[in-house]
CSV table of C-alpha atoms in Angstrom, one decimal:
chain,number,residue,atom,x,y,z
A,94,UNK,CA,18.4,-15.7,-0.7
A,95,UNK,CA,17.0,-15.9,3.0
A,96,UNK,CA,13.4,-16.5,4.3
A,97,UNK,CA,11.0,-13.4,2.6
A,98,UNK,CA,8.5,-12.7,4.8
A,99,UNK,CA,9.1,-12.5,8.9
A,100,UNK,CA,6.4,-12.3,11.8
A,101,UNK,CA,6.9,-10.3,14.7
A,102,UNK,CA,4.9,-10.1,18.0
A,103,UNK,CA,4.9,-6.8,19.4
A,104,UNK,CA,4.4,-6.5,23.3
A,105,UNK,CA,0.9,-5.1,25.0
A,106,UNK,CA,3.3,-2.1,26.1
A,107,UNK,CA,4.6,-1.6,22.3
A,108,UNK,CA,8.2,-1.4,23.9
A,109,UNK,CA,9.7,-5.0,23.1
A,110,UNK,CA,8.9,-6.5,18.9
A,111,UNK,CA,10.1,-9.9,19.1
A,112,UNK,CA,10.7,-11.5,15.6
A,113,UNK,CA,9.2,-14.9,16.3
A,114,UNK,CA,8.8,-16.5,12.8
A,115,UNK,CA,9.7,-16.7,9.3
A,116,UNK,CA,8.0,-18.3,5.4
A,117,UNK,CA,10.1,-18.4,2.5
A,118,UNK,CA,9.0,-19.7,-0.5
A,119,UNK,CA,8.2,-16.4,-2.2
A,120,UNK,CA,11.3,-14.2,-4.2
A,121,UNK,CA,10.7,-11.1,-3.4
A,122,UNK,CA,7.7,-10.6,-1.4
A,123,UNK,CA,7.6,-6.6,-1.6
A,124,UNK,CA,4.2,-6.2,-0.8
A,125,UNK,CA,1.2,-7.9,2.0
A,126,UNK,CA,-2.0,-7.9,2.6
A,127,UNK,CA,-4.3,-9.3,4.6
A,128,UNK,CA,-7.4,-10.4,4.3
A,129,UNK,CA,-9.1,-10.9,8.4
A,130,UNK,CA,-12.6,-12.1,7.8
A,131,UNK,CA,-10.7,-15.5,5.9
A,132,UNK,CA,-7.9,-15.4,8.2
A,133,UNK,CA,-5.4,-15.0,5.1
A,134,UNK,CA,-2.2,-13.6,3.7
A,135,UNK,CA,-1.7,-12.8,0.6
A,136,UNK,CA,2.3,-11.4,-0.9
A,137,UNK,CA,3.1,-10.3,-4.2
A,138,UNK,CA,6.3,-12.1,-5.9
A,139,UNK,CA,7.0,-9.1,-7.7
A,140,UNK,CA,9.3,-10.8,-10.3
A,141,UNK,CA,9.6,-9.8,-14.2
A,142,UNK,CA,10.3,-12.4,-17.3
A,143,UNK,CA,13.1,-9.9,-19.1
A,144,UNK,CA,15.3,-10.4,-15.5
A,145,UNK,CA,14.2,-13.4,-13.7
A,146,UNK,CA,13.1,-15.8,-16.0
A,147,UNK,CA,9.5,-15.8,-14.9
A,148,UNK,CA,6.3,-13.1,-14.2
A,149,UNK,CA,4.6,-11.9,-11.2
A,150,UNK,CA,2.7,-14.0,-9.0
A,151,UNK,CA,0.9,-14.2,-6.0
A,152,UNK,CA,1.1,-16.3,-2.9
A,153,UNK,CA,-1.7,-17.0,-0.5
A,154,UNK,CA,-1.1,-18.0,3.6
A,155,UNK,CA,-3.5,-18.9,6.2
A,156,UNK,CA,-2.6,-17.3,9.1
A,157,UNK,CA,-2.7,-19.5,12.6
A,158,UNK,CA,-2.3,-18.0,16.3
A,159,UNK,CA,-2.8,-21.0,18.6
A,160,UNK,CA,-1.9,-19.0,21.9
A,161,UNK,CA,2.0,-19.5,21.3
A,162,UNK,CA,3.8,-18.1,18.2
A,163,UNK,CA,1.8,-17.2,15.0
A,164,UNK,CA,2.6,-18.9,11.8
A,165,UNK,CA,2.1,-19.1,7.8
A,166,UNK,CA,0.7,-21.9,5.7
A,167,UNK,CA,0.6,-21.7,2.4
A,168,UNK,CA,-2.1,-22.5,0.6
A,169,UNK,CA,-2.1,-21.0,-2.9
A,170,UNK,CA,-0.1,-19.4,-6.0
A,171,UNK,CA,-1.6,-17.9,-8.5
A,172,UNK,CA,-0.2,-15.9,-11.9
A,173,UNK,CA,-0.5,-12.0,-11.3
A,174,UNK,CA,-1.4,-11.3,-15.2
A,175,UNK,CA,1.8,-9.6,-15.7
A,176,UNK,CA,5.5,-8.2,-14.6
A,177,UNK,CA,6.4,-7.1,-11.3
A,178,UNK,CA,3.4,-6.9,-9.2
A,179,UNK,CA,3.7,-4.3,-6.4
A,180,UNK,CA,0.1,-3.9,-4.8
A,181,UNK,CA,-2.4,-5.5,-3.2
A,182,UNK,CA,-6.2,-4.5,-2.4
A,183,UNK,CA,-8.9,-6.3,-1.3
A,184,UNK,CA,-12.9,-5.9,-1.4
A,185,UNK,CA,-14.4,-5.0,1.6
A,186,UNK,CA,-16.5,-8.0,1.3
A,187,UNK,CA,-13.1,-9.9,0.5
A,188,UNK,CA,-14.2,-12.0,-2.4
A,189,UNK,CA,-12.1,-10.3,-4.9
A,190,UNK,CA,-8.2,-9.5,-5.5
A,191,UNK,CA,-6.5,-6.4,-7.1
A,192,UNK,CA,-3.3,-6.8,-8.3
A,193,UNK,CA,-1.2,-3.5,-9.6
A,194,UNK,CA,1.3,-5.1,-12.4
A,195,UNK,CA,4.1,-2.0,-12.3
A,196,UNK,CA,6.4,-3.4,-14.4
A,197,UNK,CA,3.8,-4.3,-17.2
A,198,UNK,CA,1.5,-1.3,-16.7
A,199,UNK,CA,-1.4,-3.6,-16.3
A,200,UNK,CA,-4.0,-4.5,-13.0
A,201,UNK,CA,-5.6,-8.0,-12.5
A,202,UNK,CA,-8.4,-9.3,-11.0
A,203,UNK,CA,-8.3,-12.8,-8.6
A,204,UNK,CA,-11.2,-14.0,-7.1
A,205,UNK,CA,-11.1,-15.1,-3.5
A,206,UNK,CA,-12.6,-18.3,-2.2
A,207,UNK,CA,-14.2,-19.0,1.4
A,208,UNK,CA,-11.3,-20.2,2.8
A,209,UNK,CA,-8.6,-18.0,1.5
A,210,UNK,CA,-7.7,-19.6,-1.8
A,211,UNK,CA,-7.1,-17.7,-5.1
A,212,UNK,CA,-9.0,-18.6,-8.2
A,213,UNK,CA,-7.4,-18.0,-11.6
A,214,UNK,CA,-7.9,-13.9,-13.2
A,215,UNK,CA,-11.3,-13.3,-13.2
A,216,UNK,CA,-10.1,-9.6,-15.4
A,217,UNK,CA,-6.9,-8.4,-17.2
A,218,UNK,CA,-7.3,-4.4,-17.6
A,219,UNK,CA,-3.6,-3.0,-19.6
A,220,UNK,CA,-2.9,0.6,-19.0
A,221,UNK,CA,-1.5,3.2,-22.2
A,222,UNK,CA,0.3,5.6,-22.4
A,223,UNK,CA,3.8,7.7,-21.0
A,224,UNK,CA,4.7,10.2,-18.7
A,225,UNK,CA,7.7,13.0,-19.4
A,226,UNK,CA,9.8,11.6,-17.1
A,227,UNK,CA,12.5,9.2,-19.1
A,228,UNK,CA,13.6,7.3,-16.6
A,229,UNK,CA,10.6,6.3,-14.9
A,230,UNK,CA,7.7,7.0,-17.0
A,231,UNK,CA,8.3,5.3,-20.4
A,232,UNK,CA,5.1,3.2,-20.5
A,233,UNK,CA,2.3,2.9,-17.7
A,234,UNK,CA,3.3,1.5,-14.3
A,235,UNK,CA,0.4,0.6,-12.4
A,236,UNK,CA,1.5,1.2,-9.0
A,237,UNK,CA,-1.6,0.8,-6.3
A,238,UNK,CA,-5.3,0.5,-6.1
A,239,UNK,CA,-8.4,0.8,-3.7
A,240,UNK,CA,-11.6,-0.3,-4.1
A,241,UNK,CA,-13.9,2.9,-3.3
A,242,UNK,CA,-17.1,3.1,-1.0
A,243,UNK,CA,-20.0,1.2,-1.9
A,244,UNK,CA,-17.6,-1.4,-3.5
A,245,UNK,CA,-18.9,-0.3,-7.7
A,246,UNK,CA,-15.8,1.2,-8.4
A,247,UNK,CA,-11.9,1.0,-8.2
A,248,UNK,CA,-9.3,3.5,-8.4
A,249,UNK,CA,-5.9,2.7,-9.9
A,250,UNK,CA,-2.9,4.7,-9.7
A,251,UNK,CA,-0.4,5.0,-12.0
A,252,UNK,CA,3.7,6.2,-11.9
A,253,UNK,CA,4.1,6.5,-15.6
A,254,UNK,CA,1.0,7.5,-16.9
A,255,UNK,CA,0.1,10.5,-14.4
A,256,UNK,CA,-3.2,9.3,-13.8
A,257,UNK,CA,-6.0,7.5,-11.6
A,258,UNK,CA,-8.0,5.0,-14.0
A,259,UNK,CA,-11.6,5.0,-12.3
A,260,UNK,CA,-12.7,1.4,-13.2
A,261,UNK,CA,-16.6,0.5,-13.2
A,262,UNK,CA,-16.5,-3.3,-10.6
A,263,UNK,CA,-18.4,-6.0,-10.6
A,264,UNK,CA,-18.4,-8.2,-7.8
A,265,UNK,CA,-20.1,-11.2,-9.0
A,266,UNK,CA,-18.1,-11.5,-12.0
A,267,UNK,CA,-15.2,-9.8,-10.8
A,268,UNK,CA,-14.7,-7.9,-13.5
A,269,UNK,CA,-13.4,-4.0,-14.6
A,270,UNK,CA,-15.1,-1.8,-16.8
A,271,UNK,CA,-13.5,1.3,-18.3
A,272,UNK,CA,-15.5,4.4,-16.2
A,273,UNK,CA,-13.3,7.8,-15.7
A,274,UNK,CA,-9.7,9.0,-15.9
A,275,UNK,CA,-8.4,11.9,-14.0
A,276,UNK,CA,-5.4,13.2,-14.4
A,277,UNK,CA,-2.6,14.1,-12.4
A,278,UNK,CA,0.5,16.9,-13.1
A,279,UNK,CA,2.5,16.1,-15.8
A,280,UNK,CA,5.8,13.8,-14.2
A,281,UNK,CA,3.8,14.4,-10.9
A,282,UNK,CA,4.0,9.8,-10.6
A,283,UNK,CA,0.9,9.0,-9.0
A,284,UNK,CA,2.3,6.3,-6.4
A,285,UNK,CA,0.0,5.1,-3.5
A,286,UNK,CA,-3.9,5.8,-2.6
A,287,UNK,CA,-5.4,5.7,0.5
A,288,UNK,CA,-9.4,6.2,1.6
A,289,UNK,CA,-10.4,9.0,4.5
A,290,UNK,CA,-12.0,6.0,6.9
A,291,UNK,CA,-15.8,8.9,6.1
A,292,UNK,CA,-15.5,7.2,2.7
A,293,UNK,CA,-15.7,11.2,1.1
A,294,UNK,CA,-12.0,11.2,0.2
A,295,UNK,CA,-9.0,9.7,-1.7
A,296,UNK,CA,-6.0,10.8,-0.9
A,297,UNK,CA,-2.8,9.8,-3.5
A,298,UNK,CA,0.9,10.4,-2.6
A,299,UNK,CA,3.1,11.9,-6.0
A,300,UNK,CA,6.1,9.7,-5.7
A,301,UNK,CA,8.2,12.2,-8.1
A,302,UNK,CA,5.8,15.1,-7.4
A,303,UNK,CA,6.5,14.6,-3.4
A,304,UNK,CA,3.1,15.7,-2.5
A,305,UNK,CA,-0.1,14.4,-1.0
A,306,UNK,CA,-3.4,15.7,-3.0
A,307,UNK,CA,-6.6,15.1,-1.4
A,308,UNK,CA,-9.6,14.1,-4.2
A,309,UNK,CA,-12.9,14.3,-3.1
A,310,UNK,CA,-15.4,11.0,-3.7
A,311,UNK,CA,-18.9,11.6,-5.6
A,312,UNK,CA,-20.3,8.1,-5.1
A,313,UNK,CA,-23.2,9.3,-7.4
A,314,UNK,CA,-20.9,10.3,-10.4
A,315,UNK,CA,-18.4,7.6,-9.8
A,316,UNK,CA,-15.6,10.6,-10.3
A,317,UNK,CA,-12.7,12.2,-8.0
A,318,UNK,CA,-12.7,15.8,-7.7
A,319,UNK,CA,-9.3,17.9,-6.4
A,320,UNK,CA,-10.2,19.5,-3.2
A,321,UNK,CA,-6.3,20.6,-2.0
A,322,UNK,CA,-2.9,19.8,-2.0
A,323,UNK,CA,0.5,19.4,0.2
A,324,UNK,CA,4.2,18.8,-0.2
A,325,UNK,CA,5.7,16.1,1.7
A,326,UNK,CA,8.9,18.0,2.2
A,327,UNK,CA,10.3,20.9,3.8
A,328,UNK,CA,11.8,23.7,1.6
A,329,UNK,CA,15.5,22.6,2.1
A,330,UNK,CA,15.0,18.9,0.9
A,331,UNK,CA,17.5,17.4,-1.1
A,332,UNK,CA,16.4,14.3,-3.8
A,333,UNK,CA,14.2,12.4,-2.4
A,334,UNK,CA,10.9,10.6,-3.4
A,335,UNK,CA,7.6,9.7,-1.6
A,336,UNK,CA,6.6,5.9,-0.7
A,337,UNK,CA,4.1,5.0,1.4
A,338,UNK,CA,0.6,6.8,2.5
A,339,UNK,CA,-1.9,6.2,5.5
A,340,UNK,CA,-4.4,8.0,7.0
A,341,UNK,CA,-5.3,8.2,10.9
A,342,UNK,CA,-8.5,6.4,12.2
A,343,UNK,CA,-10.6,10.1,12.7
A,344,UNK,CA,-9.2,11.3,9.5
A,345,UNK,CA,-7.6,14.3,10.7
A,346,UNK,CA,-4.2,13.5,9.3
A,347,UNK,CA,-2.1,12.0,6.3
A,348,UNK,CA,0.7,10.7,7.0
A,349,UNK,CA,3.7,10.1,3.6
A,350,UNK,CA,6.8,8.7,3.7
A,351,UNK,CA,9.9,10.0,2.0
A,352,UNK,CA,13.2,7.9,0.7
A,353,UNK,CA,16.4,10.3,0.8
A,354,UNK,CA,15.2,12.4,3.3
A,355,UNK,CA,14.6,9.4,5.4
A,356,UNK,CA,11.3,10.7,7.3
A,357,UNK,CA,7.4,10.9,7.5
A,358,UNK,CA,5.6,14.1,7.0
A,359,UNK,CA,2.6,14.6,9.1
A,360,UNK,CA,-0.6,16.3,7.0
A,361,UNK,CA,-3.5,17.9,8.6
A,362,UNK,CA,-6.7,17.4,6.7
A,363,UNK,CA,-9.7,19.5,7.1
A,364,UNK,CA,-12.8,19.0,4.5
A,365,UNK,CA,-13.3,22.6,4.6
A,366,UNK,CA,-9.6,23.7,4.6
A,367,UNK,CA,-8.1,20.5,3.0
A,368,UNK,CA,-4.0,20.0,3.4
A,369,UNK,CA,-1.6,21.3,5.0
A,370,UNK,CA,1.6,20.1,5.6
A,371,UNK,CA,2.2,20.2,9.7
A,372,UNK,CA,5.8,18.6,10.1
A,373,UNK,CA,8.3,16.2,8.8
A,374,UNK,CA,9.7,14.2,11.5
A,375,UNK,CA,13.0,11.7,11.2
A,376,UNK,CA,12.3,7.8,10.6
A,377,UNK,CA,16.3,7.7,11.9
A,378,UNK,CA,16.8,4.9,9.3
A,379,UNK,CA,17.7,4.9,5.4
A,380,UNK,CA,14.8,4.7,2.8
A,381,UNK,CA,11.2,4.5,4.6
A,382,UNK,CA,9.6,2.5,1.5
A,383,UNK,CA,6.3,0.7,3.7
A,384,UNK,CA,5.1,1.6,6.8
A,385,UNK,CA,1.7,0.9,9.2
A,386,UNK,CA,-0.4,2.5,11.2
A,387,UNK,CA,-1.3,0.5,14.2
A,388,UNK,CA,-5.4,0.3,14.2
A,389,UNK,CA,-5.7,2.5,17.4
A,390,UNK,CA,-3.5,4.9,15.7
A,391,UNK,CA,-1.2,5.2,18.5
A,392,UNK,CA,1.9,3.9,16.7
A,393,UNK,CA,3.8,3.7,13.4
A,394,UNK,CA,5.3,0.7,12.6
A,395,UNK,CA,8.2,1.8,9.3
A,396,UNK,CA,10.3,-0.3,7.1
A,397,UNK,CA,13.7,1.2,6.4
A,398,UNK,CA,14.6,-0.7,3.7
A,399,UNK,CA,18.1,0.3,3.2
A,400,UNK,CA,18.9,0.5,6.7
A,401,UNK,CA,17.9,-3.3,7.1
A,402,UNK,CA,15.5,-2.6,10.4
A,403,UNK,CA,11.8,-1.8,11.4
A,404,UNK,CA,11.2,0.8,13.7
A,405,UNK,CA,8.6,1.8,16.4
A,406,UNK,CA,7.5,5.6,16.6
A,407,UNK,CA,4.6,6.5,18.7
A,408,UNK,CA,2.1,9.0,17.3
A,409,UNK,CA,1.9,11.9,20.1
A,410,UNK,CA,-0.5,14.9,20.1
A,411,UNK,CA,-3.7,13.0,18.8
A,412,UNK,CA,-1.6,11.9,15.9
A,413,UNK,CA,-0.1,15.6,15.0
A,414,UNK,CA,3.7,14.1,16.1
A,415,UNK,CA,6.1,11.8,16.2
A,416,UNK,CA,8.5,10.4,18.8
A,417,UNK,CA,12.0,8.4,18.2
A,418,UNK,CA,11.7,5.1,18.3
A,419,UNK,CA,10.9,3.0,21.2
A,420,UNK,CA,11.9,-0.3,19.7
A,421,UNK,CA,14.5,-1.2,16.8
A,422,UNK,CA,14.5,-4.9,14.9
A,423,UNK,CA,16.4,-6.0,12.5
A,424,UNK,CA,15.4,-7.3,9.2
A,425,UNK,CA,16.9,-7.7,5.7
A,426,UNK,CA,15.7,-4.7,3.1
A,427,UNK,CA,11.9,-4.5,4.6
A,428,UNK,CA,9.8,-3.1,2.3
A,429,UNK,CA,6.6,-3.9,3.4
A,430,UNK,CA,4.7,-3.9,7.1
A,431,UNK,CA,1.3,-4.8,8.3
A,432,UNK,CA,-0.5,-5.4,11.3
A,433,UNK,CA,-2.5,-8.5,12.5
A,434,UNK,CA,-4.6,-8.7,15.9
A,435,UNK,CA,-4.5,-12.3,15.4
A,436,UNK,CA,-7.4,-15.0,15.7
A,437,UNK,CA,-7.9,-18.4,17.5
């Protein structure tokens, strides 16, 4: 019922986040991207027909920085090819859209023009299949996806299927072709992916499995292979599932995100040793669903979603720790952050 998606300018000194601007427009924008080359936004509406009358859809913004506040101006809105839409990627060339359907188990194609806008689905791929979970894994949830080095594939995840559907991509077209599955643990819930910035690995968080399992890339093959794994919790965890994944800018660490024990666990990555889980530090707020990694790596920005604030935590140790917060701001149920180094 209030303005969806906010903009906050965080200080040179990362110790004052001003929230300067808001959009609404959008119901439930539970997921950003953006897209820098074009200058655009782009938020799910992650809506479903059974409960609000109408599918997914996504919205486009053209972001502006004129020296005095940034702003949003949309510019687009587009169907997302199915029910609650959740995820967003976008080719490294930024031409094409990925949209992760969860609630009808299905990932979408939308082609993007040369100044931001959305064309209609270029490809509709629908995901089979069940998990043994009841509650969660009844039918396929497609839940995120990346497209992989060399742009001639894309990974999905999905929660209710226990798997990573390797799809064949073609740019020009934009268009998915069938190529690999590889499966995860039975009610493991593949959630969220996320590339080793090398291009050699995937990494993918289990959001009911709470661990991070590194897959190695073979560009050649077009297939993931399991090179290690690492819980996201310490032994004495209560409930509580994973979220959100990033990886530092050298690559040495994964960082995961847990909602019920309310923290982030830090993951040291070796390609020789692969995982290990190094320590699970506090987010001091309720249910860390999204959070960003600021692109020096020096700073995580987290969304506790229950706790109705964004926090600040600097990265200490080379990225092997985290501090308390340095800065607190208030904003309804965040689910989603992301940073922007803004343009003229």
């Amino acid at each position: 019922e209030e303005d969806g998606i906010h903009i906050g300018v965080l200080a040179e000194s990362s110790r004052d986040l001003r929230i300067v601007g808001s959009q609404g427009g959008v119901v439930n924008p539970s997921f950003l991207r953006i897209a820098p080359r074009v200058g655009c936004l782009y938020a799910v509406s992650e809506t479903q027909v059974e409960s609000d009358g109408t599918p997914g859809h996504v919205h486009a913004f053209r972001l502006f920085d004129d020296g005095s506040a940034p702003r949003l101006e949309a510019i687009d809105r587009r169907a997302s090819g199915g029910d609650l839409p959740c995820h967003l990627a976008i080719d490294t060339a930024e031409r094409c859209l990925a949209v992760s359907n969860y609630g009808t188990g299905s990932v979408a194609i939308l082609p993007i023009g040369t100044d931001g806008e959305l064309g209609d689905i270029s490809d509709l791929v629908q995901h089979e299949g069940s998990g043994p979970n009841p509650e969660r894994q009844l039918g396929p949830h497609a839940h995120c996806s990346v497209f992989l080095p060399g742009g001639e594939f894309l990974a999905a995840a999905d929660l209710g299927t226990d798997s990573i559907v390797i799809y064949a991509f073609d740019d020009r077209t934009g268009s998915l072709r069938p190529h690999r599955v590889v499966r995860s643990p039975a009610g493991a819930g593949p959630r969220h992916l996320a590339l080793h910035p090398h291009g050699t690995h995937l990494f993918v968080v289990e959001e009911l499995g709470n661990r991070v399992v590194a897959h190695r890339w073979d560009a050649d093959s077009g297939d993931l292979l399991p090179s290690g794994a690492a819980s996201c919790l310490p032994q004495d965890a209560g409930h509580s599932i994973a979220a959100d994944l990033h990886v530092s800018p050298q690559g040495r660490y994964v960082y995961a995100s847990n909602r019920g024990h309310d923290s982030v666990a830090i993951i040291g990555f070796d390609d020789t040793a692969g995982l290990e889980q190094l320590a699970v530090f506090s987010t001091t707020g309720s249910w860390p669903r999204g959070f960003a990694l600021s692109p020096d790596g020096s700073h995580l920005l987290v969304a506790n979603q229950l706790g109705d604030e964004v926090v600040l935590l600097p990265v200490t140790g080379g990225g092997s720790g985290i501090d308390p917060p340095v800065v607190r701001a208030r904003v309804h149920q965040p689910s989603c952050v992301s940073f922007w180094t803004g343009r003229t």
